[in-house]
Short mmCIF file of N, CA and C in Angstrom, two decimals:
data_model
loop_
_atom_site.label_atom_id
_atom_site.label_comp_id
_atom_site.label_asym_id
_atom_site.label_seq_id
_atom_site.Cartn_x
_atom_site.Cartn_y
_atom_site.Cartn_z
N MET A 1 -13.24 13.04 7.19
CA MET A 1 -12.14 13.31 8.10
C MET A 1 -12.06 12.19 9.14
N VAL A 2 -10.88 11.73 9.40
CA VAL A 2 -10.65 10.72 10.41
C VAL A 2 -10.45 11.42 11.75
N VAL A 3 -11.24 11.04 12.73
CA VAL A 3 -11.10 11.65 14.05
C VAL A 3 -9.97 10.95 14.78
N ALA A 4 -9.01 11.71 15.25
CA ALA A 4 -7.84 11.13 15.89
C ALA A 4 -8.00 11.04 17.40
N LEU A 5 -9.07 11.57 17.94
CA LEU A 5 -9.23 11.64 19.38
C LEU A 5 -10.65 11.21 19.73
N HIS A 6 -10.77 10.02 20.30
CA HIS A 6 -12.07 9.51 20.72
C HIS A 6 -12.12 9.53 22.24
N LYS A 7 -13.23 10.00 22.78
CA LYS A 7 -13.37 10.08 24.24
C LYS A 7 -14.68 9.43 24.63
N GLN A 8 -14.65 8.63 25.69
CA GLN A 8 -15.87 8.05 26.22
C GLN A 8 -15.69 7.74 27.70
N GLN A 9 -16.83 7.68 28.40
CA GLN A 9 -16.79 7.36 29.82
C GLN A 9 -17.50 6.04 30.04
N ALA A 10 -16.84 5.13 30.74
CA ALA A 10 -17.42 3.82 31.03
C ALA A 10 -18.35 3.92 32.24
N ARG A 11 -19.09 2.87 32.46
CA ARG A 11 -20.04 2.84 33.59
C ARG A 11 -19.35 2.95 34.95
N ASP A 12 -18.12 2.45 35.03
CA ASP A 12 -17.42 2.50 36.31
C ASP A 12 -16.76 3.86 36.55
N GLY A 13 -16.98 4.83 35.67
CA GLY A 13 -16.42 6.16 35.85
C GLY A 13 -15.08 6.38 35.18
N THR A 14 -14.55 5.38 34.50
CA THR A 14 -13.26 5.49 33.82
C THR A 14 -13.43 6.30 32.54
N TRP A 15 -12.58 7.31 32.38
CA TRP A 15 -12.55 8.06 31.12
C TRP A 15 -11.53 7.42 30.22
N ARG A 16 -11.88 7.22 28.97
CA ARG A 16 -11.04 6.54 28.00
C ARG A 16 -10.81 7.47 26.81
N TYR A 17 -9.54 7.76 26.53
CA TYR A 17 -9.15 8.57 25.37
C TYR A 17 -8.35 7.67 24.44
N GLU A 18 -8.84 7.50 23.23
CA GLU A 18 -8.12 6.71 22.24
C GLU A 18 -7.55 7.66 21.19
N LEU A 19 -6.24 7.64 21.05
CA LEU A 19 -5.54 8.50 20.10
C LEU A 19 -5.00 7.65 18.97
N CYS A 20 -5.23 8.11 17.75
CA CYS A 20 -4.72 7.37 16.60
C CYS A 20 -4.30 8.36 15.51
N PRO A 21 -3.24 8.05 14.78
CA PRO A 21 -2.80 8.95 13.72
C PRO A 21 -3.79 8.98 12.57
N ASN A 22 -3.73 10.04 11.79
CA ASN A 22 -4.57 10.16 10.61
C ASN A 22 -4.14 9.11 9.59
N ARG A 23 -5.09 8.37 9.08
CA ARG A 23 -4.80 7.32 8.10
C ARG A 23 -5.57 7.64 6.83
N SER A 24 -4.85 8.07 5.80
CA SER A 24 -5.52 8.45 4.56
C SER A 24 -5.91 7.24 3.73
N ARG A 25 -5.20 6.14 3.87
CA ARG A 25 -5.48 4.92 3.11
C ARG A 25 -5.45 3.71 4.04
N SER A 26 -6.33 2.76 3.77
CA SER A 26 -6.29 1.50 4.52
C SER A 26 -5.20 0.61 3.93
N TRP A 27 -4.87 -0.46 4.64
CA TRP A 27 -3.83 -1.36 4.16
C TRP A 27 -4.21 -2.02 2.82
N PRO A 28 -5.45 -2.50 2.63
CA PRO A 28 -5.81 -3.05 1.31
C PRO A 28 -5.71 -2.02 0.18
N GLU A 29 -6.07 -0.78 0.45
CA GLU A 29 -5.93 0.26 -0.57
C GLU A 29 -4.46 0.51 -0.90
N THR A 30 -3.61 0.48 0.10
CA THR A 30 -2.18 0.65 -0.11
C THR A 30 -1.62 -0.50 -0.94
N GLN A 31 -2.07 -1.71 -0.67
CA GLN A 31 -1.62 -2.87 -1.44
C GLN A 31 -2.06 -2.76 -2.90
N ARG A 32 -3.29 -2.31 -3.14
CA ARG A 32 -3.76 -2.14 -4.53
C ARG A 32 -2.92 -1.09 -5.26
N PHE A 33 -2.62 0.02 -4.57
CA PHE A 33 -1.78 1.06 -5.18
C PHE A 33 -0.42 0.48 -5.55
N PHE A 34 0.17 -0.28 -4.64
CA PHE A 34 1.49 -0.86 -4.90
C PHE A 34 1.43 -1.84 -6.07
N ALA A 35 0.35 -2.64 -6.15
CA ALA A 35 0.21 -3.58 -7.27
C ALA A 35 0.16 -2.84 -8.61
N VAL A 36 -0.57 -1.73 -8.64
CA VAL A 36 -0.64 -0.93 -9.87
C VAL A 36 0.74 -0.39 -10.22
N MET A 37 1.48 0.08 -9.23
CA MET A 37 2.82 0.61 -9.49
C MET A 37 3.78 -0.49 -9.97
N VAL A 38 3.63 -1.70 -9.43
CA VAL A 38 4.47 -2.82 -9.87
C VAL A 38 4.18 -3.15 -11.32
N VAL A 39 2.91 -3.21 -11.69
CA VAL A 39 2.54 -3.49 -13.08
C VAL A 39 3.06 -2.40 -14.00
N LEU A 40 2.86 -1.15 -13.61
CA LEU A 40 3.32 -0.03 -14.44
C LEU A 40 4.84 -0.01 -14.56
N GLY A 41 5.54 -0.11 -13.44
CA GLY A 41 7.01 -0.10 -13.45
C GLY A 41 7.57 -1.31 -14.18
N GLY A 42 6.97 -2.48 -13.98
CA GLY A 42 7.42 -3.68 -14.68
C GLY A 42 7.22 -3.58 -16.18
N SER A 43 6.09 -3.00 -16.58
CA SER A 43 5.82 -2.81 -18.02
C SER A 43 6.86 -1.89 -18.65
N ILE A 44 7.16 -0.82 -17.99
CA ILE A 44 8.16 0.12 -18.52
C ILE A 44 9.53 -0.55 -18.59
N ALA A 45 9.89 -1.31 -17.56
CA ALA A 45 11.18 -2.01 -17.57
C ALA A 45 11.24 -3.04 -18.69
N LEU A 46 10.14 -3.74 -18.93
CA LEU A 46 10.11 -4.72 -20.02
C LEU A 46 10.22 -4.05 -21.39
N LEU A 47 9.57 -2.90 -21.54
CA LEU A 47 9.68 -2.17 -22.81
C LEU A 47 11.13 -1.74 -23.07
N PHE A 48 11.80 -1.24 -22.06
CA PHE A 48 13.20 -0.87 -22.21
C PHE A 48 14.07 -2.09 -22.49
N ALA A 49 13.79 -3.21 -21.81
CA ALA A 49 14.57 -4.44 -22.02
C ALA A 49 14.37 -4.95 -23.45
N ALA A 50 13.15 -4.83 -23.98
CA ALA A 50 12.88 -5.25 -25.36
C ALA A 50 13.65 -4.40 -26.37
N GLN A 51 13.97 -3.16 -25.99
CA GLN A 51 14.73 -2.27 -26.87
C GLN A 51 16.25 -2.46 -26.70
N GLY A 52 16.63 -3.41 -25.85
CA GLY A 52 18.04 -3.67 -25.64
C GLY A 52 18.63 -2.96 -24.44
N LEU A 53 17.84 -2.22 -23.73
CA LEU A 53 18.32 -1.52 -22.54
C LEU A 53 17.96 -2.33 -21.29
N TRP A 54 18.52 -3.53 -21.19
CA TRP A 54 18.18 -4.46 -20.11
C TRP A 54 18.58 -3.95 -18.73
N TRP A 55 19.57 -3.07 -18.66
CA TRP A 55 20.07 -2.58 -17.37
C TRP A 55 19.06 -1.68 -16.66
N VAL A 56 17.97 -1.30 -17.31
CA VAL A 56 16.92 -0.51 -16.66
C VAL A 56 16.13 -1.37 -15.67
N ALA A 57 15.98 -2.66 -15.99
CA ALA A 57 15.15 -3.56 -15.17
C ALA A 57 15.61 -3.66 -13.72
N PRO A 58 16.91 -3.87 -13.44
CA PRO A 58 17.31 -3.96 -12.02
C PRO A 58 17.04 -2.66 -11.24
N PHE A 59 17.25 -1.53 -11.91
CA PHE A 59 17.00 -0.27 -11.23
C PHE A 59 15.50 -0.06 -11.00
N SER A 60 14.70 -0.50 -11.94
CA SER A 60 13.25 -0.42 -11.75
C SER A 60 12.82 -1.30 -10.58
N GLY A 61 13.45 -2.49 -10.49
CA GLY A 61 13.15 -3.38 -9.37
C GLY A 61 13.55 -2.78 -8.03
N LEU A 62 14.71 -2.14 -7.98
CA LEU A 62 15.15 -1.48 -6.75
C LEU A 62 14.22 -0.34 -6.37
N GLU A 63 13.77 0.40 -7.38
CA GLU A 63 12.85 1.51 -7.14
C GLU A 63 11.53 0.99 -6.55
N LEU A 64 11.02 -0.11 -7.11
CA LEU A 64 9.78 -0.69 -6.60
C LEU A 64 9.97 -1.28 -5.21
N LEU A 65 11.12 -1.84 -4.95
CA LEU A 65 11.42 -2.36 -3.61
C LEU A 65 11.44 -1.23 -2.58
N ALA A 66 12.07 -0.11 -2.94
CA ALA A 66 12.10 1.05 -2.02
C ALA A 66 10.70 1.60 -1.81
N LEU A 67 9.91 1.67 -2.87
CA LEU A 67 8.52 2.15 -2.74
C LEU A 67 7.72 1.23 -1.83
N GLY A 68 7.85 -0.08 -2.02
CA GLY A 68 7.13 -1.04 -1.19
C GLY A 68 7.52 -0.94 0.28
N ALA A 69 8.81 -0.81 0.54
CA ALA A 69 9.26 -0.68 1.93
C ALA A 69 8.73 0.61 2.56
N GLY A 70 8.79 1.69 1.81
CA GLY A 70 8.27 2.96 2.33
C GLY A 70 6.78 2.90 2.62
N LEU A 71 6.01 2.32 1.70
CA LEU A 71 4.57 2.18 1.92
C LEU A 71 4.26 1.30 3.12
N TYR A 72 5.02 0.22 3.28
CA TYR A 72 4.79 -0.68 4.40
C TYR A 72 5.04 0.01 5.73
N PHE A 73 6.19 0.67 5.86
CA PHE A 73 6.53 1.29 7.14
C PHE A 73 5.63 2.47 7.46
N CYS A 74 5.24 3.24 6.46
CA CYS A 74 4.31 4.35 6.70
C CYS A 74 2.93 3.83 7.10
N SER A 75 2.46 2.80 6.42
CA SER A 75 1.15 2.24 6.76
C SER A 75 1.18 1.62 8.15
N ARG A 76 2.26 0.94 8.48
CA ARG A 76 2.39 0.33 9.80
C ARG A 76 2.34 1.39 10.90
N ALA A 77 2.98 2.53 10.66
CA ALA A 77 2.98 3.60 11.66
C ALA A 77 1.59 4.19 11.88
N THR A 78 0.74 4.15 10.87
CA THR A 78 -0.60 4.73 11.02
C THR A 78 -1.53 3.84 11.83
N TYR A 79 -1.13 2.61 12.09
CA TYR A 79 -1.97 1.71 12.88
C TYR A 79 -1.58 1.71 14.37
N GLN A 80 -0.67 2.58 14.77
CA GLN A 80 -0.29 2.69 16.17
C GLN A 80 -1.39 3.39 16.95
N ARG A 81 -1.53 3.09 18.21
CA ARG A 81 -2.57 3.66 19.06
C ARG A 81 -1.98 4.05 20.41
N GLU A 82 -2.58 5.07 21.01
CA GLU A 82 -2.34 5.39 22.42
C GLU A 82 -3.70 5.39 23.09
N LEU A 83 -3.79 4.71 24.18
CA LEU A 83 -5.02 4.65 24.95
C LEU A 83 -4.72 5.22 26.33
N ILE A 84 -5.44 6.27 26.70
CA ILE A 84 -5.25 6.91 28.01
C ILE A 84 -6.48 6.61 28.83
N LEU A 85 -6.29 5.94 29.95
CA LEU A 85 -7.38 5.59 30.85
C LEU A 85 -7.24 6.40 32.13
N VAL A 86 -8.24 7.18 32.45
CA VAL A 86 -8.24 7.98 33.67
C VAL A 86 -9.26 7.34 34.61
N ARG A 87 -8.75 6.61 35.60
CA ARG A 87 -9.60 5.94 36.58
C ARG A 87 -9.65 6.77 37.86
N GLU A 88 -10.36 6.29 38.82
CA GLU A 88 -10.52 7.02 40.08
C GLU A 88 -9.18 7.25 40.78
N ALA A 89 -8.30 6.25 40.77
CA ALA A 89 -7.04 6.37 41.50
C ALA A 89 -5.81 6.29 40.61
N GLN A 90 -5.99 6.08 39.30
CA GLN A 90 -4.83 5.81 38.44
C GLN A 90 -5.06 6.38 37.04
N VAL A 91 -3.97 6.81 36.43
CA VAL A 91 -3.96 7.22 35.02
C VAL A 91 -3.00 6.29 34.31
N SER A 92 -3.48 5.61 33.25
CA SER A 92 -2.66 4.66 32.51
C SER A 92 -2.55 5.09 31.06
N VAL A 93 -1.37 4.91 30.49
CA VAL A 93 -1.13 5.16 29.07
C VAL A 93 -0.67 3.85 28.46
N LEU A 94 -1.46 3.31 27.54
CA LEU A 94 -1.15 2.07 26.85
C LEU A 94 -0.81 2.41 25.41
N ARG A 95 0.27 1.83 24.90
CA ARG A 95 0.70 2.10 23.53
C ARG A 95 0.85 0.80 22.78
N GLY A 96 0.57 0.87 21.49
CA GLY A 96 0.76 -0.30 20.64
C GLY A 96 -0.12 -0.22 19.41
N GLY A 97 -0.05 -1.24 18.61
CA GLY A 97 -0.88 -1.35 17.41
C GLY A 97 -1.85 -2.49 17.61
N ALA A 98 -1.61 -3.58 16.89
CA ALA A 98 -2.46 -4.76 17.05
C ALA A 98 -2.24 -5.39 18.43
N HIS A 99 -1.03 -5.24 18.96
CA HIS A 99 -0.71 -5.77 20.29
C HIS A 99 -0.16 -4.63 21.14
N GLN A 100 -0.49 -4.66 22.42
CA GLN A 100 0.00 -3.64 23.34
C GLN A 100 1.51 -3.78 23.51
N ARG A 101 2.23 -2.68 23.27
CA ARG A 101 3.69 -2.69 23.42
C ARG A 101 4.14 -2.26 24.79
N SER A 102 3.45 -1.26 25.36
CA SER A 102 3.89 -0.75 26.66
C SER A 102 2.71 -0.17 27.43
N GLN A 103 2.88 -0.13 28.73
CA GLN A 103 1.89 0.48 29.61
C GLN A 103 2.63 1.22 30.71
N VAL A 104 2.22 2.48 30.92
CA VAL A 104 2.81 3.30 31.97
C VAL A 104 1.66 3.76 32.87
N ASP A 105 1.81 3.59 34.17
CA ASP A 105 0.78 3.96 35.13
C ASP A 105 1.27 5.08 36.03
N PHE A 106 0.37 6.00 36.36
CA PHE A 106 0.65 7.08 37.29
C PHE A 106 -0.49 7.14 38.30
N THR A 107 -0.18 7.53 39.52
CA THR A 107 -1.21 7.76 40.51
C THR A 107 -1.93 9.05 40.15
N ARG A 108 -3.24 8.99 40.07
CA ARG A 108 -4.02 10.14 39.59
C ARG A 108 -3.82 11.37 40.46
N ALA A 109 -3.70 11.19 41.75
CA ALA A 109 -3.55 12.33 42.66
C ALA A 109 -2.26 13.10 42.39
N TRP A 110 -1.24 12.42 41.86
CA TRP A 110 0.05 13.07 41.62
C TRP A 110 0.29 13.37 40.13
N ALA A 111 -0.55 12.88 39.28
CA ALA A 111 -0.33 13.05 37.84
C ALA A 111 -0.47 14.51 37.44
N GLN A 112 0.44 14.95 36.59
CA GLN A 112 0.44 16.32 36.10
C GLN A 112 0.65 16.33 34.59
N LEU A 113 0.10 17.35 33.97
CA LEU A 113 0.33 17.59 32.55
C LEU A 113 1.29 18.76 32.41
N ARG A 114 2.20 18.66 31.48
CA ARG A 114 3.10 19.77 31.17
C ARG A 114 3.05 20.02 29.68
N TRP A 115 3.03 21.28 29.32
CA TRP A 115 3.02 21.68 27.93
C TRP A 115 4.37 22.29 27.61
N ARG A 116 5.07 21.70 26.66
CA ARG A 116 6.36 22.22 26.23
C ARG A 116 6.14 22.86 24.86
N ALA A 117 6.24 24.20 24.82
CA ALA A 117 5.98 24.93 23.58
C ALA A 117 7.05 24.64 22.54
N ALA A 118 6.68 24.85 21.29
CA ALA A 118 7.63 24.65 20.19
C ALA A 118 8.75 25.67 20.30
N ALA A 119 9.92 25.28 19.85
CA ALA A 119 11.07 26.19 19.87
C ALA A 119 10.86 27.32 18.87
N ASN A 120 11.60 28.40 19.04
CA ASN A 120 11.45 29.56 18.16
C ASN A 120 11.71 29.23 16.71
N GLY A 121 12.61 28.32 16.44
CA GLY A 121 12.96 27.98 15.07
C GLY A 121 12.00 27.02 14.41
N GLY A 122 10.89 26.71 15.01
CA GLY A 122 9.93 25.77 14.44
C GLY A 122 9.75 24.59 15.36
N GLY A 123 9.61 23.43 14.78
CA GLY A 123 9.39 22.23 15.57
C GLY A 123 7.94 22.10 15.95
N ARG A 124 7.68 21.31 16.96
CA ARG A 124 6.31 21.10 17.42
C ARG A 124 6.28 21.12 18.94
N SER A 125 5.12 21.39 19.44
CA SER A 125 4.95 21.40 20.89
C SER A 125 4.83 19.97 21.39
N GLN A 126 4.96 19.79 22.71
CA GLN A 126 4.85 18.48 23.32
C GLN A 126 3.91 18.55 24.51
N LEU A 127 3.12 17.52 24.67
CA LEU A 127 2.27 17.37 25.84
C LEU A 127 2.84 16.21 26.64
N LEU A 128 3.21 16.49 27.89
CA LEU A 128 3.84 15.49 28.75
C LEU A 128 2.92 15.16 29.91
N LEU A 129 2.84 13.89 30.25
CA LEU A 129 2.07 13.41 31.39
C LEU A 129 3.02 12.67 32.30
N GLY A 130 2.92 12.93 33.60
CA GLY A 130 3.80 12.22 34.52
C GLY A 130 3.64 12.66 35.94
N SER A 131 4.54 12.15 36.76
CA SER A 131 4.59 12.52 38.17
C SER A 131 5.96 12.10 38.71
N HIS A 132 6.35 12.73 39.81
CA HIS A 132 7.59 12.41 40.50
C HIS A 132 8.80 12.42 39.57
N GLY A 133 8.87 13.38 38.68
CA GLY A 133 10.02 13.53 37.80
C GLY A 133 10.05 12.61 36.60
N ARG A 134 9.07 11.75 36.43
CA ARG A 134 9.02 10.82 35.29
C ARG A 134 7.87 11.23 34.38
N TYR A 135 8.20 11.72 33.20
CA TYR A 135 7.19 12.22 32.27
C TYR A 135 7.32 11.50 30.93
N ILE A 136 6.19 11.25 30.30
CA ILE A 136 6.18 10.68 28.96
C ILE A 136 5.37 11.59 28.06
N GLU A 137 5.73 11.60 26.79
CA GLU A 137 4.99 12.41 25.82
C GLU A 137 3.76 11.63 25.37
N ILE A 138 2.63 12.33 25.30
CA ILE A 138 1.40 11.72 24.80
C ILE A 138 0.92 12.52 23.59
N GLY A 139 0.29 11.83 22.67
CA GLY A 139 -0.26 12.48 21.49
C GLY A 139 0.78 13.05 20.56
N ALA A 140 1.91 12.38 20.42
CA ALA A 140 3.00 12.91 19.59
C ALA A 140 2.60 13.04 18.13
N PHE A 141 1.69 12.21 17.65
CA PHE A 141 1.30 12.25 16.25
C PHE A 141 0.10 13.15 15.99
N LEU A 142 -0.41 13.81 17.01
CA LEU A 142 -1.52 14.76 16.84
C LEU A 142 -0.98 16.11 16.40
N VAL A 143 -1.81 16.88 15.70
CA VAL A 143 -1.43 18.25 15.37
C VAL A 143 -1.63 19.10 16.62
N ASP A 144 -1.05 20.31 16.63
CA ASP A 144 -1.08 21.15 17.83
C ASP A 144 -2.50 21.41 18.35
N ALA A 145 -3.44 21.67 17.46
CA ALA A 145 -4.80 21.95 17.90
C ALA A 145 -5.40 20.76 18.63
N GLU A 146 -5.17 19.56 18.13
CA GLU A 146 -5.69 18.36 18.79
C GLU A 146 -4.95 18.09 20.09
N ARG A 147 -3.65 18.37 20.11
CA ARG A 147 -2.88 18.18 21.34
C ARG A 147 -3.36 19.15 22.41
N ARG A 148 -3.67 20.40 22.03
CA ARG A 148 -4.22 21.37 22.99
C ARG A 148 -5.60 20.93 23.48
N GLN A 149 -6.39 20.39 22.58
CA GLN A 149 -7.71 19.89 22.95
C GLN A 149 -7.58 18.77 23.98
N LEU A 150 -6.67 17.84 23.73
CA LEU A 150 -6.42 16.75 24.67
C LEU A 150 -5.92 17.28 26.00
N ALA A 151 -5.02 18.27 25.96
CA ALA A 151 -4.49 18.86 27.20
C ALA A 151 -5.60 19.50 28.01
N GLY A 152 -6.50 20.20 27.32
CA GLY A 152 -7.60 20.83 28.03
C GLY A 152 -8.54 19.82 28.67
N GLU A 153 -8.88 18.77 27.93
CA GLU A 153 -9.77 17.73 28.45
C GLU A 153 -9.14 16.98 29.62
N LEU A 154 -7.89 16.54 29.45
CA LEU A 154 -7.22 15.81 30.53
C LEU A 154 -6.94 16.72 31.72
N GLY A 155 -6.62 17.99 31.42
CA GLY A 155 -6.37 18.94 32.50
C GLY A 155 -7.57 19.11 33.40
N LEU A 156 -8.75 19.15 32.81
CA LEU A 156 -9.97 19.26 33.63
C LEU A 156 -10.16 18.03 34.50
N LEU A 157 -9.89 16.85 33.96
CA LEU A 157 -10.04 15.62 34.75
C LEU A 157 -9.00 15.53 35.87
N LEU A 158 -7.81 16.07 35.62
CA LEU A 158 -6.75 15.99 36.62
C LEU A 158 -6.72 17.22 37.53
N GLY A 159 -7.61 18.17 37.31
CA GLY A 159 -7.69 19.34 38.18
C GLY A 159 -6.70 20.42 37.85
N GLN A 160 -6.23 20.51 36.62
CA GLN A 160 -5.31 21.57 36.21
C GLN A 160 -5.67 22.04 34.80
N PRO A 161 -6.73 22.82 34.66
CA PRO A 161 -7.23 23.17 33.33
C PRO A 161 -6.37 24.11 32.52
N SER A 162 -5.33 24.70 33.07
CA SER A 162 -4.56 25.68 32.31
C SER A 162 -3.21 25.16 31.82
N CYS A 163 -3.02 23.84 31.76
CA CYS A 163 -1.70 23.31 31.41
C CYS A 163 -1.33 23.62 29.98
N ALA A 164 -2.28 23.73 29.06
CA ALA A 164 -1.96 23.97 27.66
C ALA A 164 -2.08 25.44 27.29
N GLU A 165 -2.43 26.27 28.26
CA GLU A 165 -2.57 27.70 28.03
C GLU A 165 -3.48 27.99 26.85
N SER A 166 -4.57 27.26 26.75
CA SER A 166 -5.53 27.48 25.68
C SER A 166 -6.91 27.09 26.18
N PRO A 167 -7.96 27.65 25.57
CA PRO A 167 -9.30 27.27 25.99
C PRO A 167 -9.60 25.82 25.60
N VAL A 168 -10.48 25.21 26.35
CA VAL A 168 -10.88 23.84 26.07
C VAL A 168 -11.80 23.84 24.86
N LEU A 169 -11.47 23.03 23.87
CA LEU A 169 -12.30 22.89 22.69
C LEU A 169 -13.13 21.63 22.84
N PRO A 170 -14.40 21.66 22.46
CA PRO A 170 -15.18 20.43 22.52
C PRO A 170 -14.66 19.42 21.49
N LEU A 171 -14.80 18.15 21.80
CA LEU A 171 -14.32 17.12 20.88
C LEU A 171 -15.12 17.16 19.58
N ASN A 172 -14.50 16.71 18.51
CA ASN A 172 -15.11 16.61 17.19
C ASN A 172 -15.59 17.96 16.68
N THR A 173 -14.78 18.99 16.82
CA THR A 173 -15.17 20.33 16.36
C THR A 173 -14.80 20.55 14.90
N GLY A 174 -14.46 19.51 14.19
CA GLY A 174 -14.16 19.65 12.78
C GLY A 174 -12.75 20.18 12.53
N LEU A 175 -11.81 19.76 13.34
CA LEU A 175 -10.43 20.20 13.15
C LEU A 175 -9.92 19.67 11.82
N ASN A 176 -9.28 20.52 11.07
CA ASN A 176 -8.74 20.13 9.78
C ASN A 176 -7.31 19.67 9.99
N ARG A 177 -7.10 18.35 10.02
CA ARG A 177 -5.79 17.79 10.33
C ARG A 177 -4.79 18.01 9.21
N GLU A 178 -5.26 18.16 7.98
CA GLU A 178 -4.32 18.28 6.88
C GLU A 178 -3.53 19.57 6.94
N ILE A 179 -4.16 20.66 7.36
CA ILE A 179 -3.45 21.95 7.41
C ILE A 179 -3.17 22.38 8.84
N GLY A 180 -3.53 21.55 9.80
CA GLY A 180 -3.16 21.82 11.19
C GLY A 180 -4.02 22.83 11.90
N LEU A 181 -5.24 23.02 11.47
CA LEU A 181 -6.14 23.96 12.16
C LEU A 181 -7.15 23.21 12.98
#
């Protein structure tokens, strides 16, 4: 199981939460899978072309192009990260993958967590961090149990342990991300 929530405390007292989406395959594994699909799809297209059905080849190529694009964008999304730093006077949320895309800072004394429950028709809950009317969603790619866990942990650090309306779960409790428990 890939742990999506890493927590550690630095020597200077800074709490660091690293959030990452579940990644079932690494990029090299995804490339190998795509190579196998290209060989298989190309072989089938060549067999049809040898039988005189040449018009199958362009459609096979389009299908492989769509598969490659889908694999690329899905794999790219799994390498995104959120880093939450809780310092003595400041709470920072850094987002990005290989390079930091954005950073949002809040004064720790004013920072609040808000839990927005899922709508009656389904959907997912949201965990919001902010102050002075400016809130951002954190942990959007986490399942509800992990988002509640994060809310409980951050709530204790910010002095508001009941923001997620759930008990605090210890980290690495074996949450099953595939079925959302």
